[in-house]
PDB file of C-alpha atoms and ligand atoms in Angstrom:
ATOM      1  CA  MET A   1      -0.033  -0.036   0.012  1.00 42.00           C
ATOM      2  CA  PRO A   2       1.470   3.487  -0.912  1.00 45.00           C
ATOM      3  CA  LYS A   3       2.288   5.761   1.983  1.00 45.00           C
ATOM      4  CA  PRO A   4      -0.081   8.775   2.404  1.00 46.00           C
ATOM      5  CA  SER A   5       0.998  11.859   0.488  1.00 45.00           C
ATOM      6  CA  ARG A   6       2.565  14.633   2.496  1.00 46.00           C
ATOM      7  CA  GLN A   7       1.632  17.156  -0.071  1.00 47.00           C
ATOM      8  CA  PRO A   8      -0.612  19.998   1.062  1.00 47.00           C
ATOM      9  CA  THR A   9      -4.256  19.758  -0.081  1.00 49.00           C
ATOM     10  CA  PRO A  10      -6.949  22.587  -0.108  1.00 52.00           C
ATOM     11  CA  GLY A  11      -8.599  21.221   2.896  1.00 50.00           C
ATOM     12  CA  ARG A  12      -5.434  20.499   4.840  1.00 49.00           C
ATOM     13  CA  PRO A  13      -3.138  23.374   5.498  1.00 51.00           C
ATOM     14  CA  ARG A  14       0.561  22.661   5.844  1.00 49.00           C
ATOM     15  CA  ALA A  15       1.979  22.161   9.277  1.00 46.00           C
ATOM     16  CA  ARG A  16       4.683  24.759   8.731  1.00 48.00           C
ATOM     17  CA  ALA A  17       2.276  27.564   8.402  1.00 50.00           C
ATOM     18  CA  THR A  18       0.854  26.907  11.926  1.00 53.00           C
ATOM     19  CA  ALA A  19       4.004  25.786  13.613  1.00 49.00           C
ATOM     20  CA  GLY A  20       4.811  27.784  16.724  1.00 63.00           C
ATOM     21  CA  LYS A  21       1.342  29.151  17.203  1.00 69.00           C
ATOM     22  CA  ARG A  22       0.481  26.505  19.790  1.00 67.00           C
ATOM     23  CA  THR A  23       3.631  27.264  21.892  1.00 84.00           C
ATOM     24  CA  ASP A  24       2.049  30.554  23.070  1.00 93.00           C
ATOM     25  CA  PRO A  25      -0.922  29.855  25.409  1.00 96.00           C
ATOM     26  CA  ALA A  26      -2.554  33.230  24.841  1.00 96.00           C
ATOM     27  CA  LEU A  27      -2.285  32.853  21.034  1.00 97.00           C
ATOM     28  CA  ALA A  28      -3.536  29.294  21.243  1.00 97.00           C
ATOM     29  CA  ALA A  29      -6.552  30.428  23.273  1.00 96.00           C
ATOM     30  CA  ALA A  30      -7.252  33.269  20.780  1.00 98.00           C
ATOM     31  CA  LEU A  31      -7.115  30.806  17.882  1.00 98.00           C
ATOM     32  CA  ASP A  32      -9.617  28.567  19.492  1.00 96.00           C
ATOM     33  CA  GLU A  33     -11.902  31.462  20.357  1.00 97.00           C
ATOM     34  CA  LEU A  34     -11.810  32.742  16.911  1.00 98.00           C
ATOM     35  CA  ALA A  35     -12.501  29.417  15.336  1.00 98.00           C
ATOM     36  CA  ALA A  36     -15.545  29.138  17.736  1.00 97.00           C
ATOM     37  CA  ALA A  37     -16.710  32.618  16.689  1.00 98.00           C
ATOM     38  CA  ASN A  38     -16.614  31.513  13.040  1.00 98.00           C
ATOM     39  CA  ARG A  39     -18.930  28.541  13.810  1.00 97.00           C
ATOM     40  CA  VAL A  40     -21.195  30.640  16.017  1.00 98.00           C
ATOM     41  CA  LEU A  41     -21.724  33.355  13.478  1.00 98.00           C
ATOM     42  CA  ALA A  42     -22.405  30.687  10.750  1.00 97.00           C
ATOM     43  CA  ARG A  43     -24.987  28.894  12.826  1.00 96.00           C
ATOM     44  CA  HIS A  44     -26.714  32.222  13.336  1.00 96.00           C
ATOM     45  CA  GLY A  45     -26.953  32.951   9.601  1.00 96.00           C
ATOM     46  CA  VAL A  46     -24.664  36.065  10.111  1.00 98.00           C
ATOM     47  CA  LEU A  47     -22.022  34.455   7.936  1.00 98.00           C
ATOM     48  CA  ASP A  48     -22.677  31.922   5.130  1.00 97.00           C
ATOM     49  CA  ALA A  49     -19.997  30.897   2.760  1.00 97.00           C
ATOM     50  CA  TYR A  50     -18.959  34.604   2.787  1.00 97.00           C
ATOM     51  CA  GLY A  51     -18.027  37.097   5.501  1.00 98.00           C
ATOM     52  CA  HIS A  52     -15.371  36.840   8.166  1.00 98.00           C
ATOM     53  CA  VAL A  53     -14.485  37.462  11.809  1.00 98.00           C
ATOM     54  CA  SER A  54     -11.020  38.515  13.060  1.00 98.00           C
ATOM     55  CA  VAL A  55      -9.271  39.276  16.421  1.00 98.00           C
ATOM     56  CA  ARG A  56      -6.352  41.410  17.230  1.00 98.00           C
ATOM     57  CA  HIS A  57      -3.189  39.434  18.101  1.00 98.00           C
ATOM     58  CA  PRO A  58      -3.201  39.009  21.844  1.00 98.00           C
ATOM     59  CA  GLY A  59       0.665  39.672  22.046  1.00 97.00           C
ATOM     60  CA  ASP A  60       1.009  42.320  19.398  1.00 97.00           C
ATOM     61  CA  PRO A  61      -1.569  45.099  18.661  1.00 98.00           C
ATOM     62  CA  GLY A  62       0.075  45.558  15.238  1.00 98.00           C
ATOM     63  CA  ARG A  63      -1.181  42.152  13.932  1.00 98.00           C
ATOM     64  CA  PHE A  64      -4.476  40.285  13.779  1.00 98.00           C
ATOM     65  CA  LEU A  65      -5.737  36.808  13.344  1.00 98.00           C
ATOM     66  CA  LEU A  66      -8.081  35.847  10.365  1.00 98.00           C
ATOM     67  CA  ALA A  67      -8.948  32.618   8.679  1.00 98.00           C
ATOM     68  CA  ARG A  68      -7.677  31.638   5.233  1.00 98.00           C
ATOM     69  CA  SER A  69     -10.221  31.992   2.498  1.00 98.00           C
ATOM     70  CA  ARG A  70     -12.646  29.405   3.686  1.00 98.00           C
ATOM     71  CA  ALA A  71     -16.339  29.189   4.592  1.00 98.00           C
ATOM     72  CA  PRO A  72     -16.625  30.182   8.311  1.00 98.00           C
ATOM     73  CA  GLU A  73     -18.603  27.081   9.413  1.00 97.00           C
ATOM     74  CA  LEU A  74     -15.614  25.101   8.270  1.00 97.00           C
ATOM     75  CA  VAL A  75     -12.891  27.024  10.009  1.00 98.00           C
ATOM     76  CA  THR A  76     -10.718  25.456  12.626  1.00 97.00           C
ATOM     77  CA  ALA A  77      -7.834  26.937  14.585  1.00 97.00           C
ATOM     78  CA  ALA A  78      -5.465  25.404  11.925  1.00 97.00           C
ATOM     79  CA  ASP A  79      -6.992  27.615   9.216  1.00 98.00           C
ATOM     80  CA  ILE A  80      -6.243  30.883  10.946  1.00 98.00           C
ATOM     81  CA  MET A  81      -3.522  33.058   9.557  1.00 98.00           C
ATOM     82  CA  ILE A  82      -1.636  35.999  11.154  1.00 98.00           C
ATOM     83  CA  PHE A  83      -1.558  39.396   9.283  1.00 98.00           C
ATOM     84  CA  ASP A  84       0.180  42.762   9.922  1.00 98.00           C
ATOM     85  CA  LEU A  85      -2.005  45.861   9.714  1.00 98.00           C
ATOM     86  CA  ASP A  86      -0.973  46.129   6.033  1.00 98.00           C
ATOM     87  CA  CYS A  87      -2.692  42.741   5.553  1.00 98.00           C
ATOM     88  CA  ASN A  88       0.519  40.941   4.672  1.00 98.00           C
ATOM     89  CA  PRO A  89       0.503  37.375   6.034  1.00 98.00           C
ATOM     90  CA  ALA A  90       3.156  36.013   8.230  1.00 96.00           C
ATOM     91  CA  ARG A  91       6.329  35.010   6.370  1.00 95.00           C
ATOM     92  CA  GLY A  92       6.140  31.576   4.879  1.00 96.00           C
ATOM     93  CA  ASP A  93       2.261  31.419   5.045  1.00 97.00           C
ATOM     94  CA  ASP A  94       1.308  31.264   1.357  1.00 97.00           C
ATOM     95  CA  ARG A  95      -2.285  30.078   1.948  1.00 98.00           C
ATOM     96  CA  ARG A  96      -4.978  32.022   0.088  1.00 98.00           C
ATOM     97  CA  PRO A  97      -6.319  34.945   2.316  1.00 98.00           C
ATOM     98  CA  TYR A  98      -9.710  36.611   2.084  1.00 98.00           C
ATOM     99  CA  LEU A  99      -9.777  39.456  -0.550  1.00 98.00           C
ATOM    100  CA  GLU A 100     -11.467  41.683   1.937  1.00 98.00           C
ATOM    101  CA  ARG A 101      -8.917  41.340   4.752  1.00 98.00           C
ATOM    102  CA  PHE A 102      -8.294  45.133   4.317  1.00 98.00           C
ATOM    103  CA  ILE A 103     -11.579  45.759   6.218  1.00 98.00           C
ATOM    104  CA  HIS A 104     -10.019  44.249   9.254  1.00 98.00           C
ATOM    105  CA  GLY A 105      -6.518  45.739   9.057  1.00 98.00           C
ATOM    106  CA  GLU A 106      -7.657  49.250   8.470  1.00 98.00           C
ATOM    107  CA  ILE A 107     -10.191  49.259  11.294  1.00 98.00           C
ATOM    108  CA  TYR A 108      -7.575  47.878  13.661  1.00 98.00           C
ATOM    109  CA  ARG A 109      -5.199  50.720  12.521  1.00 98.00           C
ATOM    110  CA  ALA A 110      -7.817  53.401  12.950  1.00 98.00           C
ATOM    111  CA  ARG A 111      -9.449  52.106  16.168  1.00 98.00           C
ATOM    112  CA  PRO A 112      -6.984  51.096  18.992  1.00 98.00           C
ATOM    113  CA  ASP A 113      -9.971  50.304  21.210  1.00 98.00           C
ATOM    114  CA  VAL A 114     -11.224  47.521  18.759  1.00 98.00           C
ATOM    115  CA  ILE A 115     -10.169  43.956  19.466  1.00 98.00           C
ATOM    116  CA  ALA A 116     -12.586  42.059  17.303  1.00 98.00           C
ATOM    117  CA  VAL A 117     -14.191  42.794  13.831  1.00 99.00           C
ATOM    118  CA  VAL A 118     -17.085  40.940  12.107  1.00 98.00           C
ATOM    119  CA  HIS A 119     -17.888  41.497   8.457  1.00 98.00           C
ATOM    120  CA  SER A 120     -21.267  40.163   7.273  1.00 98.00           C
ATOM    121  CA  HIS A 121     -23.714  40.103   4.342  1.00 98.00           C
ATOM    122  CA  ALA A 122     -26.700  39.188   6.608  1.00 98.00           C
ATOM    123  CA  PRO A 123     -29.838  39.784   4.431  1.00 98.00           C
ATOM    124  CA  ALA A 124     -32.011  41.712   7.072  1.00 98.00           C
ATOM    125  CA  VAL A 125     -29.477  44.392   7.324  1.00 98.00           C
ATOM    126  CA  ILE A 126     -29.001  45.127   3.422  1.00 98.00           C
ATOM    127  CA  PRO A 127     -32.076  47.188   3.029  1.00 98.00           C
ATOM    128  CA  PHE A 128     -30.875  49.691   5.562  1.00 98.00           C
ATOM    129  CA  ALA A 129     -27.576  50.106   3.669  1.00 98.00           C
ATOM    130  CA  ALA A 130     -29.527  50.903   0.557  1.00 98.00           C
ATOM    131  CA  SER A 131     -32.333  53.085   1.974  1.00 97.00           C
ATOM    132  CA  SER A 132     -32.459  56.573   3.468  1.00 97.00           C
ATOM    133  CA  VAL A 133     -34.139  54.952   6.557  1.00 97.00           C
ATOM    134  CA  PRO A 134     -31.375  54.707   9.248  1.00 97.00           C
ATOM    135  CA  LEU A 135     -30.846  51.505  11.202  1.00 98.00           C
ATOM    136  CA  ARG A 136     -31.708  52.438  14.865  1.00 98.00           C
ATOM    137  CA  PRO A 137     -31.948  50.617  18.157  1.00 98.00           C
ATOM    138  CA  LEU A 138     -35.373  49.222  18.333  1.00 98.00           C
ATOM    139  CA  TYR A 139     -34.814  47.204  21.523  1.00 98.00           C
ATOM    140  CA  HIS A 140     -32.309  46.768  24.280  1.00 98.00           C
ATOM    141  CA  MET A 141     -30.441  43.861  22.676  1.00 98.00           C
ATOM    142  CA  ALA A 142     -29.234  46.244  19.925  1.00 98.00           C
ATOM    143  CA  SER A 143     -28.483  49.135  22.140  1.00 98.00           C
ATOM    144  CA  PHE A 144     -25.026  49.531  20.759  1.00 98.00           C
ATOM    145  CA  LEU A 145     -26.661  50.989  17.678  1.00 98.00           C
ATOM    146  CA  GLY A 146     -27.257  54.028  19.759  1.00 96.00           C
ATOM    147  CA  ARG A 147     -23.878  55.345  18.763  1.00 93.00           C
ATOM    148  CA  GLY A 148     -25.143  55.221  15.113  1.00 93.00           C
ATOM    149  CA  ALA A 149     -24.739  52.940  12.092  1.00 98.00           C
ATOM    150  CA  PRO A 150     -23.287  55.103   9.376  1.00 98.00           C
ATOM    151  CA  VAL A 151     -23.564  53.903   5.760  1.00 98.00           C
ATOM    152  CA  PHE A 152     -20.283  53.472   3.765  1.00 98.00           C
ATOM    153  CA  ASP A 153     -20.988  53.954  -0.034  1.00 98.00           C
ATOM    154  CA  ILE A 154     -17.908  52.740  -1.854  1.00 98.00           C
ATOM    155  CA  ALA A 155     -18.984  54.649  -4.936  1.00 98.00           C
ATOM    156  CA  GLU A 156     -18.538  58.021  -3.188  1.00 98.00           C
ATOM    157  CA  ARG A 157     -14.784  57.734  -3.295  1.00 98.00           C
ATOM    158  CA  PHE A 158     -14.036  54.885  -5.681  1.00 98.00           C
ATOM    159  CA  GLY A 159     -16.702  55.160  -8.417  1.00 98.00           C
ATOM    160  CA  LYS A 160     -17.694  51.898 -10.149  1.00 98.00           C
ATOM    161  CA  THR A 161     -16.388  48.888  -8.266  1.00 98.00           C
ATOM    162  CA  ASP A 162     -17.461  45.190  -7.748  1.00 98.00           C
ATOM    163  CA  MET A 163     -18.456  46.585  -4.265  1.00 98.00           C
ATOM    164  CA  LEU A 164     -15.730  44.670  -2.478  1.00 97.00           C
ATOM    165  CA  VAL A 165     -13.182  46.325  -0.132  1.00 98.00           C
ATOM    166  CA  ARG A 166     -10.087  45.071  -2.028  1.00 98.00           C
ATOM    167  CA  ASN A 167      -7.255  47.378  -0.795  1.00 98.00           C
ATOM    168  CA  ALA A 168      -6.008  49.525   1.960  1.00 98.00           C
ATOM    169  CA  ALA A 169      -7.433  52.744   0.618  1.00 98.00           C
ATOM    170  CA  GLN A 170     -10.944  51.345   0.436  1.00 98.00           C
ATOM    171  CA  GLY A 171     -10.492  49.765   4.039  1.00 98.00           C
ATOM    172  CA  ARG A 172      -9.329  53.140   5.305  1.00 98.00           C
ATOM    173  CA  ALA A 173     -12.446  54.843   3.828  1.00 98.00           C
ATOM    174  CA  LEU A 174     -14.751  52.269   5.510  1.00 98.00           C
ATOM    175  CA  ALA A 175     -12.916  52.739   8.861  1.00 98.00           C
ATOM    176  CA  GLU A 176     -13.309  56.582   8.457  1.00 98.00           C
ATOM    177  CA  THR A 177     -17.152  56.119   7.908  1.00 98.00           C
ATOM    178  CA  LEU A 178     -17.306  53.778  10.921  1.00 98.00           C
ATOM    179  CA  ASP A 179     -15.489  56.405  12.945  1.00 98.00           C
ATOM    180  CA  GLY A 180     -16.370  55.957  16.692  1.00 97.00           C
ATOM    181  CA  SER A 181     -19.469  53.742  16.031  1.00 97.00           C
ATOM    182  CA  GLU A 182     -19.876  50.063  16.748  1.00 97.00           C
ATOM    183  CA  VAL A 183     -21.564  49.201  13.389  1.00 98.00           C
ATOM    184  CA  ALA A 184     -21.180  50.592   9.812  1.00 98.00           C
ATOM    185  CA  LEU A 185     -23.407  49.515   6.958  1.00 98.00           C
ATOM    186  CA  MET A 186     -21.974  49.008   3.468  1.00 98.00           C
ATOM    187  CA  ARG A 187     -24.167  49.959   0.591  1.00 98.00           C
ATOM    188  CA  GLY A 188     -25.059  47.055  -1.798  1.00 98.00           C
ATOM    189  CA  HIS A 189     -22.882  44.780   0.347  1.00 98.00           C
ATOM    190  CA  GLY A 190     -23.374  44.226   4.102  1.00 98.00           C
ATOM    191  CA  TYR A 191     -21.936  45.577   7.314  1.00 98.00           C
ATOM    192  CA  VAL A 192     -19.143  45.527   9.932  1.00 98.00           C
ATOM    193  CA  ALA A 193     -19.542  45.293  13.747  1.00 98.00           C
ATOM    194  CA  VAL A 194     -16.655  45.912  16.118  1.00 98.00           C
ATOM    195  CA  ALA A 195     -16.114  45.448  19.854  1.00 98.00           C
ATOM    196  CA  PRO A 196     -13.480  45.334  22.620  1.00 97.00           C
ATOM    197  CA  THR A 197     -13.821  41.472  22.750  1.00 97.00           C
ATOM    198  CA  VAL A 198     -14.742  38.572  20.353  1.00 98.00           C
ATOM    199  CA  ALA A 199     -17.735  37.712  22.300  1.00 98.00           C
ATOM    200  CA  ARG A 200     -19.158  41.270  22.156  1.00 97.00           C
ATOM    201  CA  ALA A 201     -18.343  41.558  18.423  1.00 98.00           C
ATOM    202  CA  VAL A 202     -20.251  38.292  17.838  1.00 98.00           C
ATOM    203  CA  PHE A 203     -23.064  39.633  19.963  1.00 98.00           C
ATOM    204  CA  ARG A 204     -23.222  42.879  18.014  1.00 98.00           C
ATOM    205  CA  ALA A 205     -23.151  41.089  14.709  1.00 98.00           C
ATOM    206  CA  ILE A 206     -25.916  38.815  15.663  1.00 98.00           C
ATOM    207  CA  TYR A 207     -28.271  41.517  17.241  1.00 98.00           C
ATOM    208  CA  THR A 208     -27.530  43.967  14.284  1.00 98.00           C
ATOM    209  CA  GLN A 209     -29.252  41.435  12.036  1.00 98.00           C
ATOM    210  CA  LEU A 210     -32.114  40.819  14.476  1.00 98.00           C
ATOM    211  CA  ASN A 211     -32.663  44.551  15.100  1.00 98.00           C
ATOM    212  CA  ALA A 212     -32.871  45.085  11.324  1.00 98.00           C
ATOM    213  CA  ALA A 213     -35.497  42.410  10.903  1.00 98.00           C
ATOM    214  CA  LEU A 214     -37.545  43.795  13.827  1.00 98.00           C
ATOM    215  CA  GLN A 215     -37.127  47.397  12.642  1.00 98.00           C
ATOM    216  CA  GLN A 216     -38.541  46.421   9.274  1.00 98.00           C
ATOM    217  CA  GLN A 217     -41.558  44.819  11.110  1.00 98.00           C
ATOM    218  CA  ALA A 218     -42.111  47.898  13.201  1.00 98.00           C
ATOM    219  CA  ILE A 219     -41.978  50.201  10.236  1.00 98.00           C
ATOM    220  CA  ALA A 220     -44.416  47.920   8.389  1.00 98.00           C
ATOM    221  CA  LEU A 221     -46.932  48.317  11.152  1.00 98.00           C
ATOM    222  CA  GLY A 222     -47.404  51.785   9.784  1.00 96.00           C
ATOM    223  CA  GLY A 223     -47.581  53.861  13.019  1.00 97.00           C
ATOM    224  CA  THR A 224     -44.953  55.950  14.717  1.00 97.00           C
ATOM    225  CA  VAL A 225     -41.853  53.909  15.781  1.00 98.00           C
ATOM    226  CA  LYS A 226     -40.217  54.962  19.036  1.00 98.00           C
ATOM    227  CA  TYR A 227     -36.644  53.829  19.246  1.00 98.00           C
ATOM    228  CA  LEU A 228     -34.324  53.755  22.266  1.00 98.00           C
ATOM    229  CA  ASP A 229     -33.107  57.241  22.987  1.00 97.00           C
ATOM    230  CA  PRO A 230     -29.342  57.857  23.309  1.00 95.00           C
ATOM    231  CA  GLU A 231     -29.412  57.728  27.130  1.00 97.00           C
ATOM    232  CA  GLU A 232     -31.481  54.564  27.252  1.00 98.00           C
ATOM    233  CA  ALA A 233     -29.196  52.989  24.627  1.00 98.00           C
ATOM    234  CA  ALA A 234     -26.021  53.830  26.628  1.00 96.00           C
ATOM    235  CA  LEU A 235     -27.464  52.512  29.869  1.00 97.00           C
ATOM    236  CA  SER A 236     -28.541  49.287  28.147  1.00 97.00           C
ATOM    237  CA  ASP A 237     -25.265  48.762  26.397  1.00 95.00           C
ATOM    238  CA  GLU A 238     -23.411  48.956  29.637  1.00 94.00           C
ATOM    239  CA  SER A 239     -25.899  46.505  31.219  1.00 95.00           C
ATOM    240  CA  ASN A 240     -25.467  44.023  28.277  1.00 95.00           C
ATOM    241  CA  ALA A 241     -21.697  43.948  28.698  1.00 93.00           C
ATOM    242  CA  GLY A 242     -22.200  42.616  32.162  1.00 95.00           C
ATOM    243  CA  THR A 243     -24.047  39.440  30.877  1.00 96.00           C
ATOM    244  CA  ILE A 244     -22.127  38.755  27.731  1.00 96.00           C
ATOM    245  CA  MET A 245     -20.637  35.474  28.918  1.00 96.00           C
ATOM    246  CA  ARG A 246     -24.109  33.905  29.256  1.00 96.00           C
ATOM    247  CA  PRO A 247     -24.866  34.037  25.475  1.00 97.00           C
ATOM    248  CA  TRP A 248     -21.297  33.444  24.570  1.00 97.00           C
ATOM    249  CA  GLU A 249     -21.241  30.201  26.543  1.00 96.00           C
ATOM    250  CA  LEU A 250     -24.432  28.984  25.104  1.00 96.00           C
ATOM    251  CA  TRP A 251     -23.571  29.977  21.535  1.00 96.00           C
ATOM    252  CA  GLN A 252     -20.240  28.062  21.706  1.00 92.00           C
ATOM    253  CA  ARG A 253     -21.881  25.010  23.082  1.00 93.00           C
ATOM    254  CA  MET A 254     -24.482  25.119  20.312  1.00 90.00           C
ATOM    255  CA  ALA A 255     -21.926  25.421  17.638  1.00 87.00           C
ATOM    256  CA  LYS A 256     -19.701  22.652  18.844  1.00 85.00           C
ATOM    257  CA  GLY A 257     -19.104  19.657  16.513  1.00 62.00           C
TER     258      GLY A 257
HETATM  259 MN1   MN B   1     -18.009  41.277   1.840  1.00 58.86          MN
END
């Protein structure tokens, strides 16, 4: 019987690219948490075959972790690559990265407070990126929207494109639109959600989608819609931060296996 091939295959990254990552406990934990975040977001329909989630490197704020170009539900810790903020992969890692990794690199550069970034095409959010109706916090679970959800229109600075954020200049323009908010919508494309932890970025990405669906229902009722005011939103966002580990534990358990 022939010996199994040691050649790399598309589903099986080379060992060399991940060598060393496991020797740093903080990095190993970050890789496992990010792999879990990929599965959680996929199970919630926030990510499908497209979209991605990243985390800043635990030992170096000038780098971040993001999976190779692979459907999020299939991502394991071994699929995760390390990039600098220019979005160059670690030396020797020649696996195929996501085209839109510049979303992540430029947000980390512009926002030192951001530790995790989710980029999604979740359907319920798309109408608000195309309409003059702003996405606003309809309920307490989406109170982070109280700091606004500005819309990034790639055409304003870059003319006709395929709508993807393909380079540093486009990523920088998106980060400028996001400014100090937790969510930015992307016309004809999707949205980004950011947070100071992976758990909270996942939470915000999930509840952005749910708020968008509920807001459409509230508008469809036809009366006047009363949203959380900025003070209510701020109080609620602080309160939600205190219970984040409850959904995070549940979601990770649901997404196992
Ligand atoms: Mn995209």
